[in-house]
PDB file of C-alpha atoms in Angstrom:
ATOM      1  CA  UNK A1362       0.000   0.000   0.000  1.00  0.00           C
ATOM      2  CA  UNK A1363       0.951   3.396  -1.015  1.00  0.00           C
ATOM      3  CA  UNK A1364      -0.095   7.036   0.749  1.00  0.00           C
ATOM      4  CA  UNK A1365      -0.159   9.485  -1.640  1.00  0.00           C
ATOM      5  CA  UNK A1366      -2.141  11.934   0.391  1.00  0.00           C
ATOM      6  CA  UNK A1367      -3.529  12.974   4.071  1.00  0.00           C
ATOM      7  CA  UNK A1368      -5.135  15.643   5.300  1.00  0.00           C
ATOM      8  CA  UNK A1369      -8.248  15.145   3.543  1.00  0.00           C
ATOM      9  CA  UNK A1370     -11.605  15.988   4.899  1.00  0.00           C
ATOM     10  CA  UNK A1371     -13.603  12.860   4.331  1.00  0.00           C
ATOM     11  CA  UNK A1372     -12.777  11.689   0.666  1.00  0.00           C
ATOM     12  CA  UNK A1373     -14.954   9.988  -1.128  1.00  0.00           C
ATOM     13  CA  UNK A1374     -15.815   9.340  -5.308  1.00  0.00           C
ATOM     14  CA  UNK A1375     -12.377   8.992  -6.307  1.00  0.00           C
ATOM     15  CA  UNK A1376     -11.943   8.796 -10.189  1.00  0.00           C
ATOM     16  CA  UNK A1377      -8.278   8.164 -11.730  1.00  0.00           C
ATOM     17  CA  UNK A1378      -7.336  10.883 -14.339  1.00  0.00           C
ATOM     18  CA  UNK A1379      -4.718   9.526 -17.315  1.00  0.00           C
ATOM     19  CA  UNK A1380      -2.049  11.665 -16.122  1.00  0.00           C
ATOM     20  CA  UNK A1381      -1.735   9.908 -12.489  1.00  0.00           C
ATOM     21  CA  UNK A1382      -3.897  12.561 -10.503  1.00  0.00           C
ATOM     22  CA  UNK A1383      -7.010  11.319  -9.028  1.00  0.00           C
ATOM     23  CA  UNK A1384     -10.110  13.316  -8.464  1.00  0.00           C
ATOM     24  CA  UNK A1385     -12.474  13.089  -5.148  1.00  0.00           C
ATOM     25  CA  UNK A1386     -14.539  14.308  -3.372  1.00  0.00           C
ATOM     26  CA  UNK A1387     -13.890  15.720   0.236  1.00  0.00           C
ATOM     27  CA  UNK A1388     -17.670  15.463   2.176  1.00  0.00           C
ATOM     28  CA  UNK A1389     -16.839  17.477   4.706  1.00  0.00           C
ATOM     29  CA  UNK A1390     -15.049  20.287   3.290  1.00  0.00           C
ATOM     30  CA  UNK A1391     -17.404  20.485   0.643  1.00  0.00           C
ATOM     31  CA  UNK A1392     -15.229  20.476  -2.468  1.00  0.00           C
ATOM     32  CA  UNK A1393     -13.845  18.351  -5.776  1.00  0.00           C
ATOM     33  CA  UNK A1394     -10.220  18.414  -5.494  1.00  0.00           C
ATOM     34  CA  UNK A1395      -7.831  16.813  -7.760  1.00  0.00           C
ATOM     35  CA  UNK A1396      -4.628  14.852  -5.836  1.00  0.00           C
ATOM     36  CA  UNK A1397      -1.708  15.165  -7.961  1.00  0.00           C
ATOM     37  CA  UNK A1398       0.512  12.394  -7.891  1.00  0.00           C
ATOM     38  CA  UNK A1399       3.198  13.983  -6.011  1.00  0.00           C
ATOM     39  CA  UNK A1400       0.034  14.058  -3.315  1.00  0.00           C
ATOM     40  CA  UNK A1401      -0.054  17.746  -3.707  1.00  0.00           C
ATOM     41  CA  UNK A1402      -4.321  18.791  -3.033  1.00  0.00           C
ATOM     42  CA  UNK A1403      -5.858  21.652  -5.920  1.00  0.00           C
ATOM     43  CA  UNK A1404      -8.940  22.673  -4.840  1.00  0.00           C
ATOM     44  CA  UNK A1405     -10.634  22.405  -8.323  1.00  0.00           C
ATOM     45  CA  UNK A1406     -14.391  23.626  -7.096  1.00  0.00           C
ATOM     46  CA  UNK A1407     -16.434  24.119  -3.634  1.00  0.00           C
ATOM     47  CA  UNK A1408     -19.386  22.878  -3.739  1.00  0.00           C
ATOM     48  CA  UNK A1409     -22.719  23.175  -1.001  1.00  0.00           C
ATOM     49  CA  UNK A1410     -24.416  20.217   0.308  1.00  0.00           C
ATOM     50  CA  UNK A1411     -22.341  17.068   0.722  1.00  0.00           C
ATOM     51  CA  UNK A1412     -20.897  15.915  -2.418  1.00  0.00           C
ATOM     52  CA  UNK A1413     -20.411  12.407  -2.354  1.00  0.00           C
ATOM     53  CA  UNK A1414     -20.245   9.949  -5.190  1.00  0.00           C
ATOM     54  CA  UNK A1415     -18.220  11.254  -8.564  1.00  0.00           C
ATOM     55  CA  UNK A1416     -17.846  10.306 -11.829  1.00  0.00           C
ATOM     56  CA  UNK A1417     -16.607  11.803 -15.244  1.00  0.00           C
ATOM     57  CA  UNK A1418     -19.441  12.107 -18.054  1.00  0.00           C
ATOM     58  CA  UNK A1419     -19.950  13.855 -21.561  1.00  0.00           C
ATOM     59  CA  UNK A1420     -17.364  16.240 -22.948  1.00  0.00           C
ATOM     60  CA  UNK A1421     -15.650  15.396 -19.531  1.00  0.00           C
ATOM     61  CA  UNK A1422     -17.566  16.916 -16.775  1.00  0.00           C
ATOM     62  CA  UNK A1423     -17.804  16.106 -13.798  1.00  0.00           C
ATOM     63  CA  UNK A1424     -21.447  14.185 -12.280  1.00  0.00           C
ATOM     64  CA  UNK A1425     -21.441  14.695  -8.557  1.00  0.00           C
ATOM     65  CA  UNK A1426     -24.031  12.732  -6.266  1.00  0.00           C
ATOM     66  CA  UNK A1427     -24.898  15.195  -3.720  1.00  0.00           C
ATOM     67  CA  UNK A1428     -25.801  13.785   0.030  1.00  0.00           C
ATOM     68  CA  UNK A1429     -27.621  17.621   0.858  1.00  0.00           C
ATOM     69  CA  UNK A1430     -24.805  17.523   3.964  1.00  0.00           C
ATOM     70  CA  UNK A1431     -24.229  15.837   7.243  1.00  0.00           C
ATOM     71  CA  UNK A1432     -23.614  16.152  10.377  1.00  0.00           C
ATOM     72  CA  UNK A1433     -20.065  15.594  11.685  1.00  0.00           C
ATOM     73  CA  UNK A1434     -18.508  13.996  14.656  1.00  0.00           C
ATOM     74  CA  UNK A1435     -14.703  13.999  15.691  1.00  0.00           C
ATOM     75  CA  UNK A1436     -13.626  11.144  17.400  1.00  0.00           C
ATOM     76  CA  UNK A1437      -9.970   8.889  18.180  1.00  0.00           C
ATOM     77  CA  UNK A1438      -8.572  11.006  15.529  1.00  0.00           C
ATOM     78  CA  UNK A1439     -10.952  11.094  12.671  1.00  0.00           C
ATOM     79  CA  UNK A1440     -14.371  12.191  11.575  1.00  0.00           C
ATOM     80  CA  UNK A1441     -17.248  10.113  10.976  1.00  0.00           C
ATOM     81  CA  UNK A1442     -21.092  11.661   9.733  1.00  0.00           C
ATOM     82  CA  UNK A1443     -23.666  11.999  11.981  1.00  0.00           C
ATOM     83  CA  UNK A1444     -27.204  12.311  10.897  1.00  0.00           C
ATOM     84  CA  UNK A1445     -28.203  15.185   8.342  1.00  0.00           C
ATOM     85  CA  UNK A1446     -26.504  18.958   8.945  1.00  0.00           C
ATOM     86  CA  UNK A1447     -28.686  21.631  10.267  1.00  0.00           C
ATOM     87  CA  UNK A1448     -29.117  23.319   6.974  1.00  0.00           C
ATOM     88  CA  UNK A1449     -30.071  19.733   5.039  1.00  0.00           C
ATOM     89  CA  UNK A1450     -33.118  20.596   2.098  1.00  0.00           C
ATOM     90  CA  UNK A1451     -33.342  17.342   0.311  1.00  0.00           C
ATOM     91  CA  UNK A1452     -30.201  16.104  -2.049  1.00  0.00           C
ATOM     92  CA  UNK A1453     -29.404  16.561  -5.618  1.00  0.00           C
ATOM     93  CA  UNK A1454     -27.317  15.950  -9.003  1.00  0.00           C
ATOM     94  CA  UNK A1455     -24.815  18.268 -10.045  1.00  0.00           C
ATOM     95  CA  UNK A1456     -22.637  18.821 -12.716  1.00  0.00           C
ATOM     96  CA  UNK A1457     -19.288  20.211 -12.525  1.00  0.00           C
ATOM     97  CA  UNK A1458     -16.904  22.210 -14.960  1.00  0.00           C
ATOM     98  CA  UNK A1459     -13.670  20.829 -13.651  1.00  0.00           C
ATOM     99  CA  UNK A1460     -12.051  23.625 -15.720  1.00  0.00           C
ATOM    100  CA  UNK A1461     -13.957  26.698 -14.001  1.00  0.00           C
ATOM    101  CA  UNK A1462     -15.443  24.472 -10.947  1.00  0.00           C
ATOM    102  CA  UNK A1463     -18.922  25.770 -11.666  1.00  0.00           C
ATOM    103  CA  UNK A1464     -21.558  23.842 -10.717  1.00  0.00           C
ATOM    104  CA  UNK A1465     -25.102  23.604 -12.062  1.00  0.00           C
ATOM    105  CA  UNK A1466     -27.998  21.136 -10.599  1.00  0.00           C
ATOM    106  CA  UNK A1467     -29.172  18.615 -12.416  1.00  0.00           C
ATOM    107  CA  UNK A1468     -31.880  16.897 -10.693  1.00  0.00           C
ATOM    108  CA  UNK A1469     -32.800  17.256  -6.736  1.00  0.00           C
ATOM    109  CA  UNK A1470     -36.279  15.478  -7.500  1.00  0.00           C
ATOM    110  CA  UNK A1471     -38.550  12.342  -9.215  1.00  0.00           C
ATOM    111  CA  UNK A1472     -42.317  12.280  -9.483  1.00  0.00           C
ATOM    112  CA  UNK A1473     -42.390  15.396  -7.438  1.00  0.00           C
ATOM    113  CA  UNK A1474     -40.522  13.411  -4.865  1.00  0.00           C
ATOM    114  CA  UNK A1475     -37.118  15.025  -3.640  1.00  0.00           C
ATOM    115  CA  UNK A1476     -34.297  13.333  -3.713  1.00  0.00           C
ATOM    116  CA  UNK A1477     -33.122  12.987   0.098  1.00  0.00           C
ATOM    117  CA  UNK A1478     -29.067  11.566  -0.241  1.00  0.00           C
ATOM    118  CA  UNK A1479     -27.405  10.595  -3.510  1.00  0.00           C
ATOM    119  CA  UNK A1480     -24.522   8.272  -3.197  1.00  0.00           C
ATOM    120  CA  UNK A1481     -22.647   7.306  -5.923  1.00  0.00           C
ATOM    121  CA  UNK A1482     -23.041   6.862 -10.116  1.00  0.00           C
ATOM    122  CA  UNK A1483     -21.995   5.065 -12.795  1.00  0.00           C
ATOM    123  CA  UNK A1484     -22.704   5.834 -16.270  1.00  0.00           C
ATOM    124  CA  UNK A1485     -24.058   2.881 -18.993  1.00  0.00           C
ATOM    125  CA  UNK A1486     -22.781   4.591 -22.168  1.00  0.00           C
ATOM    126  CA  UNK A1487     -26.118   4.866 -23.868  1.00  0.00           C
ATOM    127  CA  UNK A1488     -27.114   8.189 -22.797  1.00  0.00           C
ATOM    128  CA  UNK A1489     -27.537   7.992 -18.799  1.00  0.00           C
ATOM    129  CA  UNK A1490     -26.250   6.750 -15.245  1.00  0.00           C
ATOM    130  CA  UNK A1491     -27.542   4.473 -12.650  1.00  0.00           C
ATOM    131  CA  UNK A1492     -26.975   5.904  -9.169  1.00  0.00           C
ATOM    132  CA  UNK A1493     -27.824   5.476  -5.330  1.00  0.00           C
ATOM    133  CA  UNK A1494     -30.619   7.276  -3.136  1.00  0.00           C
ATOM    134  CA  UNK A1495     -29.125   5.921   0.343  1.00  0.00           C
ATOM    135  CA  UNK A1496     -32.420   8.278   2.241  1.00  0.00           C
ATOM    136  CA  UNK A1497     -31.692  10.219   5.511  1.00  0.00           C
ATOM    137  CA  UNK A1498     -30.823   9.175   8.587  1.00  0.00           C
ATOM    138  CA  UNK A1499     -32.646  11.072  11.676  1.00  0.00           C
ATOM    139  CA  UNK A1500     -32.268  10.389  15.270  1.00  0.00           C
ATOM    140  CA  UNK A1501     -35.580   8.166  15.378  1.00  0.00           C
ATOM    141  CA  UNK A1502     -36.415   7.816  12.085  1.00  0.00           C
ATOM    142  CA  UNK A1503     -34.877   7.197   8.524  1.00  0.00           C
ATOM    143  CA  UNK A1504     -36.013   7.355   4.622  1.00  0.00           C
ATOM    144  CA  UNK A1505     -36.073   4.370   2.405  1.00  0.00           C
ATOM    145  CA  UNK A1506     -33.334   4.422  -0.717  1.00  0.00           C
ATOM    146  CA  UNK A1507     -33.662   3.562  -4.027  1.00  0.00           C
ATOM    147  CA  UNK A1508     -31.838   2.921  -7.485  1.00  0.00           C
ATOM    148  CA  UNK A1509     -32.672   5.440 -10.562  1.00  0.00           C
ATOM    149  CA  UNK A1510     -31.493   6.110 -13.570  1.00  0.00           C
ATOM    150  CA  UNK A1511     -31.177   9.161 -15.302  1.00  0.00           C
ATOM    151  CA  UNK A1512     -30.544  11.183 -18.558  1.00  0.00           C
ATOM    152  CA  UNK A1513     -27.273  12.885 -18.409  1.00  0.00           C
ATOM    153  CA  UNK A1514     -28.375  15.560 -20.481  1.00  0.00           C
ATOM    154  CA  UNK A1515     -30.878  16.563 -17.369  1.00  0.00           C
ATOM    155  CA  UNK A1516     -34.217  15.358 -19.749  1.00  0.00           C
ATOM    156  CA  UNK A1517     -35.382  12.221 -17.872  1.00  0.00           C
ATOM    157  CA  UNK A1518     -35.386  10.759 -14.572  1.00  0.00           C
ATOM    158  CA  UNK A1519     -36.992   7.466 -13.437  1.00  0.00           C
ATOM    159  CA  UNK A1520     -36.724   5.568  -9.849  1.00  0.00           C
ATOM    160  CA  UNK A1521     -36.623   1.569 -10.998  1.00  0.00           C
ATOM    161  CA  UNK A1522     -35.732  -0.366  -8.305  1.00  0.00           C
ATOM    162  CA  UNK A1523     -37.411   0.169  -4.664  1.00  0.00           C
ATOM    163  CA  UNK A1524     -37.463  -0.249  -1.671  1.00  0.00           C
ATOM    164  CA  UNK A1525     -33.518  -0.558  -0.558  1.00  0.00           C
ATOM    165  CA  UNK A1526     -31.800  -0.312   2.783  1.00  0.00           C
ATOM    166  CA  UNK A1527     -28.749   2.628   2.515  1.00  0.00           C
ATOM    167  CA  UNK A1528     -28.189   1.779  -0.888  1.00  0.00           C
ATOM    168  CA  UNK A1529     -25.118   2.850  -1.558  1.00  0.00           C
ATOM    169  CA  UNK A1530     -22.353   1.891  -4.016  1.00  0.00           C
ATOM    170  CA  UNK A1531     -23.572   0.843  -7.549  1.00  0.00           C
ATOM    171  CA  UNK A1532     -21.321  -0.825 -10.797  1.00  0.00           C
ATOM    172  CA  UNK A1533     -22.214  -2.177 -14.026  1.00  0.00           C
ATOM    173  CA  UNK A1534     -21.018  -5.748 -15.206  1.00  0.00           C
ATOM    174  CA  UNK A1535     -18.076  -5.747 -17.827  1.00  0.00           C
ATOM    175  CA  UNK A1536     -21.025  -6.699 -20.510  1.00  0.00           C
ATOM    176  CA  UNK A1537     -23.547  -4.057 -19.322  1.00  0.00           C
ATOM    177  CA  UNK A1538     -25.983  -6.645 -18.823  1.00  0.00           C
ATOM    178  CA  UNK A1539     -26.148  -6.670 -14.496  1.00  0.00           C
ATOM    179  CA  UNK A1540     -26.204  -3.508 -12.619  1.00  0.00           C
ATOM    180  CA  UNK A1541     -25.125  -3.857  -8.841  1.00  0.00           C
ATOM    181  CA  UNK A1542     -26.060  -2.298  -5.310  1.00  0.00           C
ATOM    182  CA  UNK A1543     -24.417  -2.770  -2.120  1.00  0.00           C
ATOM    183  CA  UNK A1544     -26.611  -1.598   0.541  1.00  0.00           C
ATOM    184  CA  UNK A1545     -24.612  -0.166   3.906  1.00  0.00           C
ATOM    185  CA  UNK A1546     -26.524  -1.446   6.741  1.00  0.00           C
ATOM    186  CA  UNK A1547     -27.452  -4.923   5.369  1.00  0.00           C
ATOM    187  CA  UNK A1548     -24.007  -5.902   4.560  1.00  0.00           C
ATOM    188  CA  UNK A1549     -25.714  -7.058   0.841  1.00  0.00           C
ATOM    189  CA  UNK A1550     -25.063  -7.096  -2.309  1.00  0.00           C
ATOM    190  CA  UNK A1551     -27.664  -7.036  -4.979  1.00  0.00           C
ATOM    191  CA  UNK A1552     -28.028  -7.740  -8.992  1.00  0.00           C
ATOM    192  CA  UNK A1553     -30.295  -6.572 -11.375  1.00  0.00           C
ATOM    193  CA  UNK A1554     -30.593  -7.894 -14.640  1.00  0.00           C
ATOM    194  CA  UNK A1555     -30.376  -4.826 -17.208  1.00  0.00           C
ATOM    195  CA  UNK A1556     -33.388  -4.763 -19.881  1.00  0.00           C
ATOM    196  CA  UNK A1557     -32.574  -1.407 -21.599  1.00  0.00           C
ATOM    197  CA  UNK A1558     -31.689   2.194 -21.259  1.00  0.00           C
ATOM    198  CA  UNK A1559     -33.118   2.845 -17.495  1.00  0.00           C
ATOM    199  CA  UNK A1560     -34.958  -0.209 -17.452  1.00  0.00           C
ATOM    200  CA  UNK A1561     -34.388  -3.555 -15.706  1.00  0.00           C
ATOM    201  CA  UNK A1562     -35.791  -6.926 -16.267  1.00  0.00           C
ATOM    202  CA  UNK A1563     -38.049  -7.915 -13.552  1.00  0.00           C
ATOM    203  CA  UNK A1564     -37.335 -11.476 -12.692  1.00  0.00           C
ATOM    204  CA  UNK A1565     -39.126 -13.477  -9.951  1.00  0.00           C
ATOM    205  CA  UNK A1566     -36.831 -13.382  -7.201  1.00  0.00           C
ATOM    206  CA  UNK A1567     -37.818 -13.316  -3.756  1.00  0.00           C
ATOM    207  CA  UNK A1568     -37.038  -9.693  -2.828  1.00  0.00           C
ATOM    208  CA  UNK A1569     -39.337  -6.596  -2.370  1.00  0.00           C
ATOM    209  CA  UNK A1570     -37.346  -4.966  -5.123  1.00  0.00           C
ATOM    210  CA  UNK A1571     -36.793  -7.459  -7.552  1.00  0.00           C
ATOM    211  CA  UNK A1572     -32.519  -7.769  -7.032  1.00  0.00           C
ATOM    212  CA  UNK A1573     -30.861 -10.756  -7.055  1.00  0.00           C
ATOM    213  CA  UNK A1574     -28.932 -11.516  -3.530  1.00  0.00           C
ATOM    214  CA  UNK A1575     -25.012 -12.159  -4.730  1.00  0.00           C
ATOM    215  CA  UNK A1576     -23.503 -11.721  -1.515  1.00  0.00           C
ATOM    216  CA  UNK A1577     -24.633 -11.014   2.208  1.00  0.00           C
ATOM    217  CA  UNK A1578     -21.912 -12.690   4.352  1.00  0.00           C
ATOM    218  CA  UNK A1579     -23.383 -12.258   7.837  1.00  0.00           C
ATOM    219  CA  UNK A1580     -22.523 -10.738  10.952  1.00  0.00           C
ATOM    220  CA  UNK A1581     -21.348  -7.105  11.617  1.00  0.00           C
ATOM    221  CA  UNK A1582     -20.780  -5.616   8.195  1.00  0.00           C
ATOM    222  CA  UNK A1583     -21.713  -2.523   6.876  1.00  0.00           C
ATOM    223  CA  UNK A1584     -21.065  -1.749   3.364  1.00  0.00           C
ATOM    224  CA  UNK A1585     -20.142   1.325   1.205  1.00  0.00           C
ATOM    225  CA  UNK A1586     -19.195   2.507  -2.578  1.00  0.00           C
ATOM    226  CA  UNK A1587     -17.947  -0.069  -4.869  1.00  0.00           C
ATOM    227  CA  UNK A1588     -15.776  -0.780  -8.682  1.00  0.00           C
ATOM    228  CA  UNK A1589     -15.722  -3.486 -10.805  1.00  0.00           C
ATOM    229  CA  UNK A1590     -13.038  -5.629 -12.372  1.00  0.00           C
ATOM    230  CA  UNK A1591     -12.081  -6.495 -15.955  1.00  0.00           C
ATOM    231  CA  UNK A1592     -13.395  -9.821 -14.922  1.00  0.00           C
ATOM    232  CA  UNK A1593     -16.602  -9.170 -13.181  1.00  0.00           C
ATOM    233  CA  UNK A1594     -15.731  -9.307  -9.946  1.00  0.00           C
ATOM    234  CA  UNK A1595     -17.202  -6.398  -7.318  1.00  0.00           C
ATOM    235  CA  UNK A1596     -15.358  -4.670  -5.158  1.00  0.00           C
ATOM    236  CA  UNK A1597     -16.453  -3.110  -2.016  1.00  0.00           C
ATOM    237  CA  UNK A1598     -15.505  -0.649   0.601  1.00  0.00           C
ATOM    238  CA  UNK A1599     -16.540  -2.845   3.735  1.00  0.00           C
ATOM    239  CA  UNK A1600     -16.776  -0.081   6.273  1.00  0.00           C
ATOM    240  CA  UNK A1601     -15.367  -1.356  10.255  1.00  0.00           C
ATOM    241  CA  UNK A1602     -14.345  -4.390   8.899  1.00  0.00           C
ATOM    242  CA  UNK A1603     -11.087  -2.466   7.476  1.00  0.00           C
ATOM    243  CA  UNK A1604     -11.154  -3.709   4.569  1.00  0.00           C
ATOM    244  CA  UNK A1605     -11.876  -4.371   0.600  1.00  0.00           C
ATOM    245  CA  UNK A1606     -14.776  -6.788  -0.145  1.00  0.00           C
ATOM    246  CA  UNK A1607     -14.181  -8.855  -3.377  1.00  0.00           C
ATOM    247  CA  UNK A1608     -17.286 -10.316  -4.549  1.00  0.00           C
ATOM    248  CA  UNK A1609     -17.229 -13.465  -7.656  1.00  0.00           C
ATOM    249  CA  UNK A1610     -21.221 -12.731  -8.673  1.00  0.00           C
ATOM    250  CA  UNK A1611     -20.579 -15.757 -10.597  1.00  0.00           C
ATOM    251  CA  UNK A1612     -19.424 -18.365  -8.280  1.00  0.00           C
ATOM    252  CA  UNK A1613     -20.101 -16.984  -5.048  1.00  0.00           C
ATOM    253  CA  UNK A1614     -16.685 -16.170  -3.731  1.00  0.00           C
ATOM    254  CA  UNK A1615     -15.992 -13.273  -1.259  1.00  0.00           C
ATOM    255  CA  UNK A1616     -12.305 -12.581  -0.592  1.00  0.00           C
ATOM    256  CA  UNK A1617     -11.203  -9.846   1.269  1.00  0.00           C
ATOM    257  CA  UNK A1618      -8.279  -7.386   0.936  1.00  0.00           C
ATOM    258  CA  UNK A1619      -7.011  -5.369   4.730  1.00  0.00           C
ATOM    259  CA  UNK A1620      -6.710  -2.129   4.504  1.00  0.00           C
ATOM    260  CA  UNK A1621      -5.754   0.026   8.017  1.00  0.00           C
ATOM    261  CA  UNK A1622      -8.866   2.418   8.254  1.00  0.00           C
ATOM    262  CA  UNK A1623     -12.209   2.120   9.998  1.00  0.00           C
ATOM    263  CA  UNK A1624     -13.813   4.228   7.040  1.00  0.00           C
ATOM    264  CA  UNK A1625     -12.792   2.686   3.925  1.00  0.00           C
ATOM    265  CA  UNK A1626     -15.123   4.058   1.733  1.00  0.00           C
ATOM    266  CA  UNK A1627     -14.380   3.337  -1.844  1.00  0.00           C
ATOM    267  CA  UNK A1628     -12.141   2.783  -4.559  1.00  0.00           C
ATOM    268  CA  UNK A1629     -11.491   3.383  -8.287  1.00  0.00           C
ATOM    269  CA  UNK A1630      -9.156   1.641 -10.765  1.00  0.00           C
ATOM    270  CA  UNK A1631      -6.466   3.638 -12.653  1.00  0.00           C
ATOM    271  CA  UNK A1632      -3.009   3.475 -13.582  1.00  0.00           C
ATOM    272  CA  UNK A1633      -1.134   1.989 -16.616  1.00  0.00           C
ATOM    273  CA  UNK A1634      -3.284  -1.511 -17.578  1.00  0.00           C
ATOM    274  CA  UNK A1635      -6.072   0.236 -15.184  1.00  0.00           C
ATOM    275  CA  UNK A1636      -3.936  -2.368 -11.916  1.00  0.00           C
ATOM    276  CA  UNK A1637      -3.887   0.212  -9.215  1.00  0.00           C
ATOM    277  CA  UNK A1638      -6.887   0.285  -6.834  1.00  0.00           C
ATOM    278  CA  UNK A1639      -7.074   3.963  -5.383  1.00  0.00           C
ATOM    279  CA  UNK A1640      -8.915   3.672  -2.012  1.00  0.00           C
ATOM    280  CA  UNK A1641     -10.119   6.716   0.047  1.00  0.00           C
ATOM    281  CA  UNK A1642      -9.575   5.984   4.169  1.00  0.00           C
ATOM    282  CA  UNK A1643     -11.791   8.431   5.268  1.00  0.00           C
ATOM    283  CA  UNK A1644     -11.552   8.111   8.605  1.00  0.00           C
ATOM    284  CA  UNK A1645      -7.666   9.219   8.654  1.00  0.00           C
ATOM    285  CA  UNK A1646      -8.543  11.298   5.661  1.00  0.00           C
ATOM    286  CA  UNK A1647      -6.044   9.885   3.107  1.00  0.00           C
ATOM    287  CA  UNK A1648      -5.479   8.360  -0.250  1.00  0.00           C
ATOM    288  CA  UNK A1649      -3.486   4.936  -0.695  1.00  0.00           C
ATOM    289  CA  UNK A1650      -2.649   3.246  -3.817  1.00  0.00           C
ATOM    290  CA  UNK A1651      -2.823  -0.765  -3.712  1.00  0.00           C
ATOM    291  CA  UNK A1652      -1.712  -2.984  -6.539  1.00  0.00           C
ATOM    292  CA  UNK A1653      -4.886  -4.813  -7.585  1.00  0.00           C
ATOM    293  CA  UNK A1654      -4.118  -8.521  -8.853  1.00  0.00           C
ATOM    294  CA  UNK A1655      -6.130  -7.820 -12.087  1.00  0.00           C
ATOM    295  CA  UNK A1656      -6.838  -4.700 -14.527  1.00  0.00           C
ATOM    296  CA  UNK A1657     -10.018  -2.671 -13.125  1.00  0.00           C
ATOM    297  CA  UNK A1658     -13.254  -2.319 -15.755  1.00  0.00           C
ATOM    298  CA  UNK A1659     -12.736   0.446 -17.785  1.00  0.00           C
ATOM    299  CA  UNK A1660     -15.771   3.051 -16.993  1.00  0.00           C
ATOM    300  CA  UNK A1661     -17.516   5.161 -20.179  1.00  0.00           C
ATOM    301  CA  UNK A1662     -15.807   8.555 -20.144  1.00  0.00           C
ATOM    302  CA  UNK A1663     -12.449   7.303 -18.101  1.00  0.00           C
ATOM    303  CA  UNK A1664      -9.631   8.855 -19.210  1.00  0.00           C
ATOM    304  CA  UNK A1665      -7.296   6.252 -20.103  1.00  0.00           C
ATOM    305  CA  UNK A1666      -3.065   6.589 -19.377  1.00  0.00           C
TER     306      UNK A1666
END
């Protein structure tokens, strides 16, 4: 494992650039910054609410998923959210100029129903993104999540898959053909079978939202944001358990890879042959580098090295 940066205020969304910088997001300072690989931090916009999930779209921009803000709580070193922040409206989509860091909304709503906390996105190369509506936590009480997919031209919106628990990171198969969910409190995994364009296949399995259960390996586990390999495999940020979750949807296999943070929240494949996993401890606050023991998926719009 390699640091390449610290002093970052809750990163999440990473997304590896082809010149060895990584984008993120930092939640709690409320910005996009770009890490250089010397580990040297550009602010590159600020940003309201609490951007979360990231990833590069048309012409290059920049799709944030935008939590609306939380709360924040500083404990044995670190920070860790804590319920929605005082000003918290409702959540939204934003896209970013990464060249001027303005910001414009995309969507903060569906069916006249608001949005209440975006996670993370990943775009399907036919027009749109899939991404994560984990809800809103309160002290007593909490909102249901969802999956949608939307137009990333700002024209359509649709919610297709609901109820979820904290859904939270979301991937496409190599082939297109399965979009996954992990969902943070459940420690689960889901699949659903893609059908077309925002549109999934509804297929008789015993769940309340139609997903297909690929992984739930019991006990204490709380899940976060995810990537995908060349091969298929799904990798996610497994919260307290300090480590990477490798998932085989195929076979069934779950292997896991340590890393030394209680807030591993997600990762992102870059580097030459796409082989280095970029992880974001966000307890600590820091960026590591791991070499991954096969190439990450390519995503639609990734810069390549």
């Amino acid at each position: 494992m390699r640091l390449i940066a610290t002093g970052l205020a809750f990163p999440e969304g990473p997304i590896a650039e082809a010149d060895g910088s990584v984008l993120l997001v930092e939640i709690q300072a409320q910005r996009l910054t770009r890490v250089h690989a010397d580990g040297r931090l550009q602010r590159v916009a600020q940003l309201a609410g609490g951007p979360n999930g990231a990833a590069v779209g048309p012409g290059g921009q920049i799709y944030v998923c935008n939590n609306g803000g939380f709360g924040w709580v500083r404990e044995n070193g670190g920070l860790r959210p804590h319920g929605p922040s005082a000003d918290y409206a409702g959540g939204w989509i934003e896209v970013v100029d990464p060249a001027t860091g303005k910001s414009d909304r995309l969507y903060d709503a569906c069916d006249g129903l608001p949005l209440k906390g975006p996670n993370d996105l990943v775009f399907d190369g036919q027009g749109g993104f899939w991404f994560t509506d984990l809800g809103k936590r309160r002290a007593h009480e909490m909102d249901l999540g969802s999956l949608y997919w939307a137009k990333a031209d700002g024209s359509c919106i649709r919610r297709v898959a609901t109820p979820l628990l904290t859904p939270n990171g979301v991937g496409l198969s190599p082939d297109g053909k399965y979009v996954y969910v992990a969902e943070t409190d459940t420690g689960r995994v889901w699949s659903f079978e893609v059908a077309g364009p925002g549109e999934l296949r509804r297929n008789a399995y015993p769940s309340p939202h139609g997903g297909r259960l690929v992984a739930a390996p019991g006990g204490y586990l709380r899940l976060d944001s995810l990537a995908v390999t060349a091969s298929g495999r799904v990798c996610v940020a497994a919260l307290e358990h300090c480590a990477i979750m490798e998932v085989d949807p195929r076979h069934g296999g779950i292997y896991w890879h340590t890393v030394p943070d209680s807030k591993v929240t997600n990762l992102c494949f870059g580097g030459p042959a796409l082989r280095t996993a970029f992880v974001t401890l966000s307890h600590r606050g820091e960026l590591v580098a791991l070499d991954w023991h096969e190439p990450g998926l390519a995503l639609h719009h990734q810069p390549l090295p």
